[in-house]
Short mmCIF file of C-alpha atoms and ligand atoms in Angstrom, two decimals:
data_model
loop_
_atom_site.label_atom_id
_atom_site.label_comp_id
_atom_site.label_asym_id
_atom_site.label_seq_id
_atom_site.Cartn_x
_atom_site.Cartn_y
_atom_site.Cartn_z
CA MET P 985 9.83 42.93 -9.29
CA ALA P 986 12.46 44.82 -7.30
CA ASN P 987 15.91 43.25 -7.59
CA GLU P 988 16.01 42.37 -3.92
CA ASP P 989 12.63 40.62 -4.10
CA GLN P 990 13.75 38.76 -7.20
CA PHE P 991 16.87 37.59 -5.40
CA LYS P 992 14.86 36.39 -2.40
CA LYS P 993 12.62 34.53 -4.79
CA VAL P 994 15.65 32.87 -6.40
CA ILE P 995 16.90 31.64 -3.01
CA SER P 996 13.53 30.29 -1.89
CA HIS P 997 12.83 28.67 -5.27
CA ALA P 998 16.25 26.98 -5.16
CA LYS P 999 15.29 25.43 -1.85
CA GLU P 1000 11.68 24.59 -2.63
CA TYR P 1001 12.53 22.77 -5.85
CA GLY P 1002 15.49 20.81 -4.51
CA TYR P 1003 18.36 22.81 -6.02
CA VAL P 1004 20.32 24.33 -3.12
CA PHE P 1005 20.08 23.84 0.64
CA GLN P 1006 21.87 25.61 3.45
CA SER P 1007 24.60 23.29 4.74
CA SER P 1008 23.81 21.53 8.05
CA GLU P 1009 20.43 23.22 8.13
CA ILE P 1010 19.14 21.16 11.07
CA TYR P 1011 21.90 22.77 13.16
CA ASP P 1012 20.87 26.22 11.92
CA GLY P 1013 23.29 26.11 9.02
CA LEU P 1014 26.92 27.05 8.49
CA SER P 1015 27.49 30.53 7.16
CA ALA P 1016 28.32 30.77 3.44
CA VAL P 1017 28.41 26.99 2.97
CA TYR P 1018 25.75 25.33 0.84
CA ASP P 1019 24.73 21.85 -0.30
CA TYR P 1020 23.49 21.04 -3.78
CA ALA P 1021 20.30 19.03 -3.65
CA GLN P 1022 18.93 16.40 -6.03
CA ASN P 1023 18.25 18.85 -8.89
CA GLY P 1024 21.09 21.20 -8.06
CA ALA P 1025 23.69 18.44 -8.24
CA GLU P 1026 22.46 17.56 -11.75
CA LEU P 1027 22.44 21.18 -12.92
CA LYS P 1028 25.92 21.70 -11.50
CA LYS P 1029 27.20 18.55 -13.20
CA ASN P 1030 25.70 19.64 -16.51
CA ILE P 1031 27.36 23.07 -16.29
CA ARG P 1032 30.67 21.41 -15.44
CA ASP P 1033 30.29 19.04 -18.42
CA TYR P 1034 29.37 21.90 -20.72
CA TRP P 1035 32.56 23.69 -19.74
CA TRP P 1036 34.72 20.54 -19.89
CA LYS P 1037 33.45 19.62 -23.34
CA ALA P 1038 34.02 23.13 -24.68
CA MET P 1039 37.52 23.35 -23.21
CA VAL P 1040 38.95 19.82 -23.23
CA GLN P 1041 36.96 17.69 -25.65
CA MET P 1042 36.71 20.31 -28.40
CA ASN P 1043 40.37 21.40 -28.27
CA ASP P 1044 42.99 18.84 -29.19
CA ASN P 1045 45.68 20.94 -27.48
CA ILE P 1046 43.93 21.09 -24.09
CA VAL P 1047 43.93 18.20 -21.61
CA GLY P 1048 42.26 17.86 -18.25
CA ILE P 1049 43.66 16.78 -14.87
CA ASP P 1050 42.34 16.31 -11.35
CA ALA P 1051 44.92 17.40 -8.80
CA ALA P 1052 44.59 16.95 -5.03
CA ILE P 1053 43.16 19.62 -2.75
CA PHE P 1054 46.09 19.22 -0.36
CA MET P 1055 49.39 20.42 -1.75
CA HIS P 1056 52.89 20.73 -0.35
CA PRO P 1057 52.83 23.89 1.82
CA THR P 1058 55.74 25.44 -0.09
CA THR P 1059 53.38 25.69 -3.06
CA TRP P 1060 51.59 28.56 -1.34
CA LYS P 1061 54.80 30.36 -0.46
CA ALA P 1062 55.89 30.14 -4.10
CA SER P 1063 52.53 31.24 -5.45
CA GLY P 1064 52.48 34.31 -3.22
CA HIS P 1065 49.36 33.26 -1.32
CA VAL P 1066 51.05 33.12 2.09
CA ASP P 1067 52.22 36.72 1.77
CA ALA P 1068 49.68 38.33 -0.50
CA PHE P 1069 46.35 36.50 -0.54
CA ASN P 1070 44.72 39.13 1.60
CA ASP P 1071 41.54 41.13 1.71
CA PRO P 1072 41.47 44.64 3.14
CA LEU P 1073 39.15 44.52 6.14
CA ILE P 1074 37.40 47.19 8.10
CA ASP P 1075 35.32 46.83 11.27
CA ASN P 1076 32.48 48.99 12.38
CA LYS P 1077 33.10 49.93 16.01
CA ASP P 1078 29.42 50.28 16.84
CA SER P 1079 27.91 47.27 15.13
CA LYS P 1080 31.07 45.11 15.49
CA LYS P 1081 30.42 43.95 11.92
CA ARG P 1082 33.34 43.27 9.64
CA TYR P 1083 33.43 44.28 5.97
CA ARG P 1084 35.75 44.18 3.00
CA ALA P 1085 36.81 47.79 2.54
CA ASP P 1086 37.04 47.48 -1.25
CA VAL P 1087 33.56 45.94 -1.42
CA LEU P 1088 32.07 48.84 0.58
CA VAL P 1089 33.51 51.26 -1.97
CA GLU P 1090 32.42 49.12 -4.92
CA ASP P 1091 28.87 48.87 -3.53
CA TYR P 1092 28.86 52.66 -3.23
CA CYS P 1093 29.76 52.87 -6.93
CA ALA P 1094 27.08 50.32 -7.81
CA LYS P 1095 24.53 52.69 -6.27
CA ILE P 1096 25.70 55.49 -8.56
CA GLU P 1097 25.45 53.04 -11.45
CA ASN P 1098 21.82 52.38 -10.51
CA LYS P 1099 21.23 56.11 -10.87
CA ILE P 1100 22.61 55.92 -14.41
CA GLU P 1101 20.26 53.04 -15.18
CA LYS P 1102 17.33 55.07 -13.87
CA GLU P 1103 18.26 58.00 -16.13
CA VAL P 1104 18.46 55.61 -19.09
CA LYS P 1105 15.04 54.13 -18.32
CA LYS P 1106 13.49 57.60 -17.97
CA ALA P 1107 14.95 58.71 -21.29
CA GLU P 1108 13.89 55.47 -22.95
CA LYS P 1109 10.29 56.25 -21.95
CA ARG P 1110 10.54 59.84 -23.11
CA PHE P 1111 12.09 59.17 -26.52
CA GLY P 1112 10.38 55.87 -27.34
CA ASP P 1113 11.57 54.16 -30.53
CA ALA P 1114 13.92 57.03 -31.39
CA PHE P 1115 16.00 56.32 -28.26
CA ASN P 1116 19.67 55.54 -28.82
CA LYS P 1117 21.16 54.22 -25.57
CA ASP P 1118 24.83 54.51 -26.56
CA GLU P 1119 24.40 58.09 -27.71
CA PHE P 1120 22.47 59.01 -24.57
CA ILE P 1121 25.12 57.54 -22.26
CA SER P 1122 27.94 59.31 -24.06
CA THR P 1123 26.28 62.75 -24.20
CA ASN P 1124 23.87 63.23 -21.29
CA GLY P 1125 25.45 65.61 -18.76
CA ARG P 1126 24.04 63.96 -15.67
CA VAL P 1127 25.06 60.45 -16.78
CA LEU P 1128 28.55 61.64 -17.69
CA GLY P 1129 28.87 63.23 -14.25
CA TYR P 1130 27.89 59.98 -12.53
CA GLN P 1131 30.27 57.96 -14.67
CA GLU P 1132 33.14 60.34 -13.99
CA LYS P 1133 32.52 60.01 -10.28
CA ILE P 1134 32.55 56.19 -10.47
CA ASP P 1135 35.73 56.18 -12.54
CA SER P 1136 37.60 58.50 -10.23
CA ILE P 1137 36.58 56.58 -7.08
CA LEU P 1138 37.56 53.20 -8.55
CA LYS P 1139 40.81 54.59 -9.85
CA ARG P 1140 41.76 55.93 -6.44
CA LEU P 1141 40.74 52.65 -4.77
CA GLY P 1142 42.80 50.67 -7.28
CA GLN P 1143 45.86 52.87 -6.77
CA SER P 1144 45.65 52.79 -2.96
CA LEU P 1145 45.31 49.00 -2.90
CA GLU P 1146 48.17 48.68 -5.34
CA LYS P 1147 50.42 50.78 -3.11
CA GLU P 1148 49.08 49.01 -0.01
CA ASP P 1149 48.05 52.47 1.21
CA LEU P 1150 45.33 51.22 3.56
CA ALA P 1151 45.07 54.60 5.30
CA ASP P 1152 43.92 56.10 2.03
CA VAL P 1153 41.30 53.36 1.60
CA LYS P 1154 39.92 54.35 4.98
CA ALA P 1155 40.12 58.04 4.03
CA LEU P 1156 38.13 57.28 0.88
CA ILE P 1157 35.43 55.50 2.87
CA GLU P 1158 35.21 58.49 5.20
CA GLU P 1159 35.18 61.07 2.41
CA LEU P 1160 32.36 59.23 0.64
CA GLU P 1161 30.54 59.04 3.97
CA ILE P 1162 29.98 55.31 3.51
CA ALA P 1163 27.98 53.88 6.40
CA ASP P 1164 27.62 50.35 7.76
CA PRO P 1165 24.94 48.89 5.44
CA MET P 1166 23.31 47.11 8.40
CA THR P 1167 23.18 49.97 10.92
CA GLY P 1168 24.09 53.25 9.24
CA SER P 1169 27.00 53.86 11.62
CA ARG P 1170 30.12 55.59 10.26
CA ASN P 1171 32.36 54.74 13.19
CA TRP P 1172 35.09 52.72 11.42
CA THR P 1173 38.36 51.13 12.53
CA ASP P 1174 41.50 51.30 10.40
CA VAL P 1175 41.74 49.01 7.38
CA LYS P 1176 43.80 45.82 7.94
CA GLN P 1177 44.88 42.95 5.73
CA PHE P 1178 43.49 39.46 6.41
CA ASN P 1179 44.75 36.20 4.84
CA LEU P 1180 41.99 34.15 3.23
CA MET P 1181 43.55 30.68 3.34
CA PHE P 1182 42.19 27.95 5.61
CA GLY P 1183 44.91 26.12 7.51
CA THR P 1184 44.83 22.50 8.60
CA LYS P 1185 47.24 19.82 9.81
CA LEU P 1186 48.53 16.65 8.21
CA GLY P 1187 49.76 13.85 10.44
CA ALA P 1188 48.84 12.04 13.63
CA SER P 1189 50.87 13.62 16.41
CA ALA P 1190 51.03 17.28 17.30
CA GLU P 1191 54.86 17.33 17.07
CA SER P 1192 55.19 15.73 13.67
CA ALA P 1193 52.12 17.29 12.08
CA MET P 1194 52.70 19.43 9.04
CA ASP P 1195 50.82 22.69 8.53
CA LEU P 1196 48.84 22.61 5.33
CA TYR P 1197 46.37 24.86 3.58
CA LEU P 1198 43.19 23.94 1.81
CA ARG P 1199 43.85 25.17 -1.71
CA PRO P 1200 42.37 28.63 -2.34
CA GLU P 1201 42.46 28.08 -6.11
CA THR P 1202 42.87 25.09 -8.41
CA ALA P 1203 45.47 26.77 -10.63
CA GLN P 1204 48.54 25.77 -8.60
CA GLY P 1205 47.76 22.07 -9.05
CA ILE P 1206 48.16 22.72 -12.76
CA PHE P 1207 51.42 24.68 -12.51
CA VAL P 1208 53.19 22.08 -10.38
CA ASN P 1209 52.16 19.40 -12.88
CA PHE P 1210 53.16 21.42 -15.94
CA LEU P 1211 56.22 19.34 -16.83
CA ASN P 1212 54.59 15.99 -16.00
CA VAL P 1213 51.71 16.70 -18.34
CA GLN P 1214 53.86 18.27 -21.04
CA LYS P 1215 56.23 15.28 -21.11
CA THR P 1216 53.76 12.40 -20.71
CA GLY P 1217 51.24 13.99 -23.06
CA ARG P 1218 53.96 15.10 -25.51
CA MET P 1219 52.26 18.48 -25.56
CA LYS P 1220 53.57 21.22 -27.82
CA ILE P 1221 53.22 24.88 -27.01
CA PRO P 1222 50.66 26.41 -27.20
CA PHE P 1223 48.72 23.96 -25.05
CA GLY P 1224 46.36 24.06 -22.12
CA ILE P 1225 45.71 22.13 -18.92
CA ALA P 1226 42.21 22.30 -17.49
CA GLN P 1227 40.72 21.20 -14.21
CA THR P 1228 37.62 21.57 -12.12
CA GLY P 1229 37.53 21.18 -8.37
CA LYS P 1230 36.93 22.57 -4.93
CA ALA P 1231 38.67 25.65 -3.57
CA PHE P 1232 38.41 27.20 -0.11
CA ARG P 1233 38.58 30.81 1.03
CA ASN P 1234 37.83 32.26 4.42
CA GLU P 1235 35.74 35.03 2.86
CA ILE P 1236 34.79 37.93 5.08
CA VAL P 1237 31.77 39.19 3.26
CA ALA P 1238 30.34 35.77 2.67
CA ARG P 1239 26.82 36.70 1.68
CA GLN P 1240 24.78 36.80 -1.50
CA PHE P 1241 23.92 33.11 -1.36
CA ILE P 1242 26.17 30.96 -3.57
CA PHE P 1243 27.83 34.01 -5.15
CA ARG P 1244 30.49 34.13 -2.46
CA MET P 1245 31.07 30.92 -0.55
CA ARG P 1246 33.77 29.62 1.76
CA GLU P 1247 33.89 26.28 -0.05
CA PHE P 1248 33.28 26.51 -3.77
CA GLU P 1249 34.24 24.96 -7.06
CA GLN P 1250 36.35 26.41 -9.83
CA MET P 1251 36.74 25.52 -13.50
CA GLU P 1252 40.15 26.72 -14.59
CA MET P 1253 42.34 26.39 -17.62
CA GLN P 1254 45.98 27.42 -17.85
CA PHE P 1255 47.18 27.93 -21.40
CA PHE P 1256 50.96 27.74 -21.87
CA ILE P 1257 52.34 29.98 -24.60
CA LYS P 1258 55.50 31.41 -26.04
CA PRO P 1259 56.64 34.64 -24.30
CA GLY P 1260 55.66 37.66 -26.35
CA THR P 1261 52.43 36.14 -27.68
CA GLN P 1262 50.39 36.87 -24.55
CA LYS P 1263 48.45 39.83 -25.99
CA GLU P 1264 47.22 37.77 -28.93
CA TRP P 1265 46.18 34.86 -26.67
CA PHE P 1266 44.59 37.17 -24.14
CA ASP P 1267 42.33 38.53 -26.90
CA HIS P 1268 41.66 35.01 -28.16
CA TRP P 1269 40.54 33.67 -24.79
CA LYS P 1270 38.52 36.77 -24.00
CA GLU P 1271 36.55 36.26 -27.19
CA THR P 1272 36.30 32.48 -26.87
CA ARG P 1273 35.08 32.52 -23.31
CA MET P 1274 32.50 35.20 -24.07
CA LYS P 1275 31.23 33.06 -26.96
CA TRP P 1276 30.85 30.13 -24.58
CA HIS P 1277 28.66 32.23 -22.31
CA LEU P 1278 26.60 33.62 -25.17
CA SER P 1279 26.04 30.13 -26.61
CA LEU P 1280 23.70 29.47 -23.68
CA GLY P 1281 21.33 32.17 -24.90
CA MET P 1282 20.96 33.94 -21.55
CA GLY P 1283 20.81 37.43 -23.10
CA ASN P 1284 23.77 39.21 -24.70
CA ASP P 1285 23.06 42.39 -22.71
CA ASN P 1286 23.60 40.49 -19.47
CA TYR P 1287 27.37 40.24 -20.00
CA ARG P 1288 30.15 42.78 -20.11
CA PHE P 1289 33.93 42.88 -19.79
CA HIS P 1290 35.55 44.75 -16.96
CA ASP P 1291 39.25 45.34 -17.52
CA HIS P 1292 41.30 45.57 -14.34
CA GLU P 1293 42.92 48.80 -13.23
CA LYS P 1294 44.63 47.06 -10.36
CA LEU P 1295 46.53 44.02 -11.54
CA ALA P 1296 47.36 41.08 -9.27
CA HIS P 1297 51.03 40.60 -8.51
CA TYR P 1298 51.34 37.92 -11.19
CA ALA P 1299 49.44 39.52 -14.09
CA ASP P 1300 50.28 41.83 -17.01
CA ALA P 1301 46.64 42.04 -18.18
CA ALA P 1302 43.33 40.94 -16.70
CA THR P 1303 39.66 41.22 -17.41
CA ASP P 1304 36.48 39.94 -15.80
CA ILE P 1305 33.44 38.70 -17.60
CA GLU P 1306 30.68 40.23 -15.53
CA PHE P 1307 27.12 38.98 -15.47
CA LYS P 1308 23.97 40.81 -14.50
CA PHE P 1309 22.99 38.98 -11.30
CA PRO P 1310 19.80 40.02 -9.46
CA PHE P 1311 22.03 42.34 -7.38
CA GLY P 1312 23.76 43.92 -10.38
CA PHE P 1313 26.73 43.28 -12.66
CA LYS P 1314 29.38 41.21 -10.85
CA GLU P 1315 32.38 39.09 -11.75
CA LEU P 1316 31.54 35.66 -13.11
CA GLU P 1317 34.84 34.70 -14.74
CA GLY P 1318 38.37 36.06 -14.74
CA ILE P 1319 40.80 35.98 -17.67
CA HIS P 1320 44.36 36.68 -16.64
CA SER P 1321 47.62 37.01 -18.48
CA ARG P 1322 49.87 35.56 -15.76
CA THR P 1323 53.24 35.95 -17.52
CA ASP P 1324 55.87 33.39 -16.40
CA PHE P 1325 55.37 34.35 -12.76
CA ASP P 1326 54.03 31.02 -11.48
CA LEU P 1327 56.43 28.69 -13.27
CA LYS P 1328 59.41 30.87 -12.34
CA GLN P 1329 58.34 30.94 -8.70
CA HIS P 1330 57.92 27.16 -8.56
CA GLU P 1331 61.27 26.78 -10.27
CA GLU P 1332 62.91 28.93 -7.63
CA TYR P 1333 61.19 27.30 -4.63
CA SER P 1334 61.50 23.69 -5.83
CA GLY P 1335 64.91 23.95 -7.45
CA LYS P 1336 63.52 22.00 -10.46
CA LYS P 1337 63.68 23.37 -13.98
CA LEU P 1338 60.20 24.06 -15.38
CA GLN P 1339 61.09 24.94 -18.92
CA TYR P 1340 60.00 23.97 -22.37
CA PHE P 1341 62.30 23.05 -25.22
CA ASP P 1342 60.99 24.58 -28.42
CA HIS P 1343 62.16 22.43 -31.35
CA GLU P 1344 61.28 25.10 -33.89
CA ASP P 1345 63.41 27.73 -32.14
CA ASN P 1346 65.92 25.20 -30.88
CA ALA P 1347 65.81 26.97 -27.50
CA SER P 1348 64.40 26.52 -24.01
CA TYR P 1349 62.20 29.04 -22.28
CA THR P 1350 59.79 29.40 -19.38
CA PRO P 1351 56.35 29.56 -20.98
CA TYR P 1352 53.94 32.41 -20.34
CA VAL P 1353 50.47 31.53 -19.14
CA LEU P 1354 46.97 32.67 -19.93
CA GLU P 1355 44.35 31.67 -17.43
CA THR P 1356 40.60 31.40 -17.70
CA SER P 1357 38.97 30.93 -14.30
CA ILE P 1358 35.28 30.63 -13.62
CA GLY P 1359 33.39 29.76 -10.44
CA LEU P 1360 31.04 26.85 -11.03
CA ASP P 1361 28.73 27.99 -8.24
CA ARG P 1362 28.63 31.52 -9.61
CA MET P 1363 27.79 30.13 -13.03
CA PHE P 1364 25.05 28.08 -11.39
CA LEU P 1365 23.65 31.25 -9.81
CA ALA P 1366 23.83 33.10 -13.14
CA VAL P 1367 21.99 30.32 -14.95
CA PHE P 1368 19.41 29.75 -12.22
CA SER P 1369 18.59 33.40 -11.46
CA ASN P 1370 18.38 34.27 -15.14
CA ALA P 1371 16.02 31.37 -15.80
CA LEU P 1372 13.47 32.09 -13.09
CA GLU P 1373 10.46 34.01 -14.39
CA ASP P 1374 6.95 34.80 -13.31
CA GLU P 1375 5.19 34.90 -16.63
CA THR P 1376 1.74 36.45 -17.06
CA LEU P 1377 -0.27 34.37 -19.50
CA ASP P 1378 -2.98 35.51 -21.94
CA ASP P 1379 -5.72 34.56 -19.49
CA GLY P 1380 -4.12 36.79 -16.82
CA SER P 1381 -2.84 33.91 -14.69
CA VAL P 1382 0.79 33.77 -13.66
CA ARG P 1383 3.02 30.75 -14.15
CA THR P 1384 6.40 30.35 -12.50
CA VAL P 1385 8.80 28.89 -15.00
CA LEU P 1386 12.48 28.05 -14.79
CA LYS P 1387 13.69 28.58 -18.35
CA LEU P 1388 17.00 26.75 -17.95
CA PRO P 1389 18.93 26.20 -21.18
CA ALA P 1390 17.68 22.71 -22.14
CA VAL P 1391 21.25 21.38 -22.36
CA LEU P 1392 21.73 22.17 -18.66
CA ALA P 1393 18.32 21.22 -17.28
CA PRO P 1394 18.56 18.47 -14.61
CA THR P 1395 15.59 16.54 -15.96
CA LYS P 1396 15.02 16.59 -19.69
CA ALA P 1397 11.48 15.21 -19.78
CA ALA P 1398 8.63 14.23 -17.47
CA VAL P 1399 6.34 11.45 -18.60
CA LEU P 1400 2.76 11.86 -17.39
CA PRO P 1401 -0.08 9.37 -17.72
CA LEU P 1402 -3.30 11.39 -18.12
CA VAL P 1403 -5.02 9.14 -15.56
CA LYS P 1404 -3.72 6.51 -13.15
CA LYS P 1405 -5.61 3.64 -14.83
CA ASP P 1406 -6.53 1.96 -18.13
CA GLY P 1407 -2.96 0.88 -18.75
CA LEU P 1408 -1.68 4.48 -19.19
CA PRO P 1409 0.85 4.34 -16.30
CA GLU P 1410 2.33 1.17 -17.80
CA ILE P 1411 2.87 2.85 -21.17
CA ALA P 1412 4.36 5.93 -19.47
CA LYS P 1413 6.76 3.72 -17.52
CA SER P 1414 7.79 1.83 -20.64
CA ILE P 1415 8.59 5.17 -22.33
CA ILE P 1416 10.78 6.02 -19.33
CA GLU P 1417 12.52 2.65 -19.48
CA ASP P 1418 13.43 3.42 -23.07
CA LEU P 1419 14.41 7.10 -22.76
CA LYS P 1420 16.45 6.78 -19.59
CA TRP P 1421 19.36 5.26 -21.50
CA ASP P 1422 19.90 8.68 -23.07
CA PHE P 1423 18.33 11.28 -20.80
CA ASN P 1424 17.40 12.00 -17.22
CA VAL P 1425 13.63 11.51 -17.25
CA THR P 1426 11.03 11.43 -14.52
CA TYR P 1427 7.56 10.01 -13.95
CA ASP P 1428 4.71 12.02 -12.44
CA GLU P 1429 1.13 10.83 -11.99
CA LYS P 1430 -0.09 12.95 -9.06
CA ASP P 1431 -2.67 15.76 -9.53
CA ALA P 1432 -4.44 17.04 -12.63
CA VAL P 1433 -2.22 17.21 -15.69
CA GLY P 1434 -2.31 21.05 -15.74
CA ARG P 1435 -0.84 21.16 -12.26
CA ARG P 1436 1.79 18.65 -13.24
CA TYR P 1437 2.77 20.87 -16.19
CA ARG P 1438 3.18 23.84 -13.83
CA ARG P 1439 5.25 21.76 -11.44
CA GLN P 1440 7.60 20.72 -14.22
CA ASP P 1441 7.75 24.33 -15.53
CA ALA P 1442 8.88 25.51 -12.11
CA ASN P 1443 11.37 22.66 -11.98
CA GLY P 1444 12.90 23.65 -15.32
CA THR P 1445 12.00 20.45 -17.23
CA PRO P 1446 12.04 21.32 -20.95
CA PHE P 1447 9.53 18.64 -22.07
CA CYS P 1448 6.38 17.01 -20.73
CA ILE P 1449 5.15 13.89 -22.48
CA THR P 1450 1.52 13.00 -21.86
CA VAL P 1451 0.14 9.52 -22.41
CA ASP P 1452 -3.65 9.45 -22.95
CA HIS P 1453 -6.32 7.09 -24.25
CA ASP P 1454 -5.44 7.80 -27.89
CA THR P 1455 -1.96 6.46 -27.13
CA LEU P 1456 -3.57 3.04 -26.65
CA GLU P 1457 -4.94 3.22 -30.19
CA ASP P 1458 -2.17 4.78 -32.23
CA ASN P 1459 1.06 4.90 -30.18
CA THR P 1460 1.13 8.70 -30.20
CA VAL P 1461 1.69 11.04 -27.25
CA THR P 1462 1.49 14.78 -26.64
CA ILE P 1463 4.80 16.53 -26.17
CA ARG P 1464 4.65 19.96 -24.52
CA HIS P 1465 7.48 22.49 -24.74
CA ARG P 1466 8.20 24.32 -21.48
CA ASP P 1467 9.01 27.78 -22.86
CA THR P 1468 6.31 28.14 -25.53
CA MET P 1469 3.79 25.76 -23.91
CA GLU P 1470 3.20 24.56 -27.45
CA GLN P 1471 1.88 21.00 -27.71
CA GLN P 1472 2.44 18.54 -30.54
CA ARG P 1473 1.07 15.11 -31.21
CA ILE P 1474 3.86 12.77 -32.14
CA ASN P 1475 4.75 9.14 -32.44
CA ILE P 1476 6.40 7.51 -29.40
CA ALA P 1477 9.14 6.33 -31.73
CA ASP P 1478 10.06 9.96 -32.55
CA LEU P 1479 10.44 11.12 -28.93
CA ARG P 1480 14.14 10.41 -28.65
CA ASP P 1481 15.09 12.44 -31.72
CA ILE P 1482 12.91 15.41 -30.78
CA ILE P 1483 14.36 15.61 -27.28
CA LYS P 1484 17.91 15.00 -28.42
CA LYS P 1485 17.75 17.84 -30.92
CA GLU P 1486 17.15 20.34 -28.14
CA VAL P 1487 19.29 18.99 -25.33
CA ASP P 1488 22.31 17.87 -27.29
CA VAL P 1489 25.58 19.56 -26.30
CA LYS P 1490 26.58 19.73 -29.96
CA HIS P 1491 23.50 21.78 -30.86
CA TRP P 1492 24.46 24.36 -28.19
CA LEU P 1493 28.23 24.43 -28.46
CA GLN P 1494 28.08 24.85 -32.22
CA LYS P 1495 26.72 28.33 -31.54
CA MET P 1496 30.26 29.26 -30.46
CA LYS P 1497 31.44 29.00 -34.06
P1 ATP E 2770 36.08 38.23 -6.13
O1 ATP E 2770 36.71 39.52 -6.60
O2 ATP E 2770 34.60 38.16 -6.42
O3 ATP E 2770 36.44 37.86 -4.73
P2 ATP E 2770 38.29 36.92 -7.29
O4 ATP E 2770 38.73 37.94 -8.29
O5 ATP E 2770 39.01 36.78 -6.03
O6 ATP E 2770 36.71 37.08 -7.02
P3 ATP E 2770 39.45 34.73 -8.68
O7 ATP E 2770 40.49 34.48 -7.69
O8 ATP E 2770 39.82 35.35 -9.98
O9 ATP E 2770 38.22 35.52 -8.01
O10 ATP E 2770 38.68 33.34 -8.93
C1 ATP E 2770 38.13 33.00 -10.18
C2 ATP E 2770 36.65 32.75 -10.10
O11 ATP E 2770 36.31 31.93 -9.00
C3 ATP E 2770 35.82 34.01 -9.91
O12 ATP E 2770 35.58 34.66 -11.13
C4 ATP E 2770 34.56 33.47 -9.30
O13 ATP E 2770 33.66 33.03 -10.31
C5 ATP E 2770 35.03 32.27 -8.50
N1 ATP E 2770 35.11 32.59 -7.07
C6 ATP E 2770 36.09 33.24 -6.43
N2 ATP E 2770 35.83 33.32 -5.11
C7 ATP E 2770 34.63 32.71 -4.93
C8 ATP E 2770 33.84 32.45 -3.78
N3 ATP E 2770 34.22 32.84 -2.58
N4 ATP E 2770 32.66 31.79 -3.95
C9 ATP E 2770 32.27 31.38 -5.17
N5 ATP E 2770 32.99 31.59 -6.28
C10 ATP E 2770 34.16 32.24 -6.17
#
């Protein structure tokens, strides 16, 4: 299936199966704002829990907080967001459409990357089993040429943005003959900076109201609480503070479904360390976060690191973990070595000392910070789009199956009476009454059992439990596994253990070891 078709299928499946709805749909929706539906809210909660357990519960030197969305406005002056949280924008004079200039250039590079992928696929076919992808990529003249072109374009873009040379960004767009993706027009305005923060007001009367911002990231709620947490938790460096919560950005190119939203949720952890140890911790968190992703078994080839050429004003090293979304490799998580920038800034703007007294060194210092920052909605899209498959079965029929990692699936099991009589529904309901203490389970009695299996497959439910007439005799049921469609006859008393083994967080997180 072409990538674009696959992506459309992801969006319509998310709606049809109660995962994601357009916000305020009855009023024709609100652009780049989405609601999580009955299944989506569960999947999102499970992803959040999976992250929280890996970061907070499993690390005795990381604690979690829940800071407010509203913060004192000086926070955003100190953090640099008032002056520097900008996107470079360009308008097309003919279509009147507005784009992010850097995204136009990056999309251009993604097209060249597609050409590389095509060359690789062609060669794979030609050489068969003898094909060595790494060797091909590093020696094939055409591929090397493409890669060189990408590297030089991105380097120039990075340097121009770094120097705030917006005229050169426009020149680059013109030299590459990049056209408006919607209309093909190349009639561009100059590139301008645009601040992404949403403003609002606190207070009743216009005169006394205070201008506030909706937080554009959760990180600052952690920095301003650094000393409170360190003191009350008696935390010793190195230690981390984690939090999950909503963030808001007035994104220009708010498309690609829940990949880029105006209201979204972040899962961030700030790790406070001794100055000079940042390289070691950067490598540590790069590796640890990648292991977390890989533990979900969504395909090792679907992830890669992308080290930043252009560093944000606060960072001395940064990398993205990119995931292969239906529209190509894109940032899923950022890992940033933020130096002591944030704490120093808050110290300066608040006039309060934000230092740590190191008993071993008998000295005070401003800690350095390593940040891991992942978008919950982006992770949701990664998990959901990766799971959706149209699988051709041996008999030639096609089943749509959502192969969500069982630990994240919204519903762990569906209990199905074979027929709606003879006491089978009662047994099915009693199984639910028992299992629901431990798992999200559902009851389904409508349609033939085969159709019910397909419905649960498409819904991502890892297990179907069927109660039939033999159950009346011997207390056994059939348990069917979503991915293999394998069926086993087991005792009702064994259900809990069988399900638990596959959905238990421990079983999954242990893969990080
Ligand atoms: P991008 O380059 O895609 O705009 P970013 O580098 O600005 O992202 P960060 O500020 O590093 O993103 O935020 C950390 C994480 O938050 C990102 O890796 C991403 O997963 C998520 N995120 C950022 N902006 C959005 C958004 N508008 N919608 C959904 N998730 C987002």
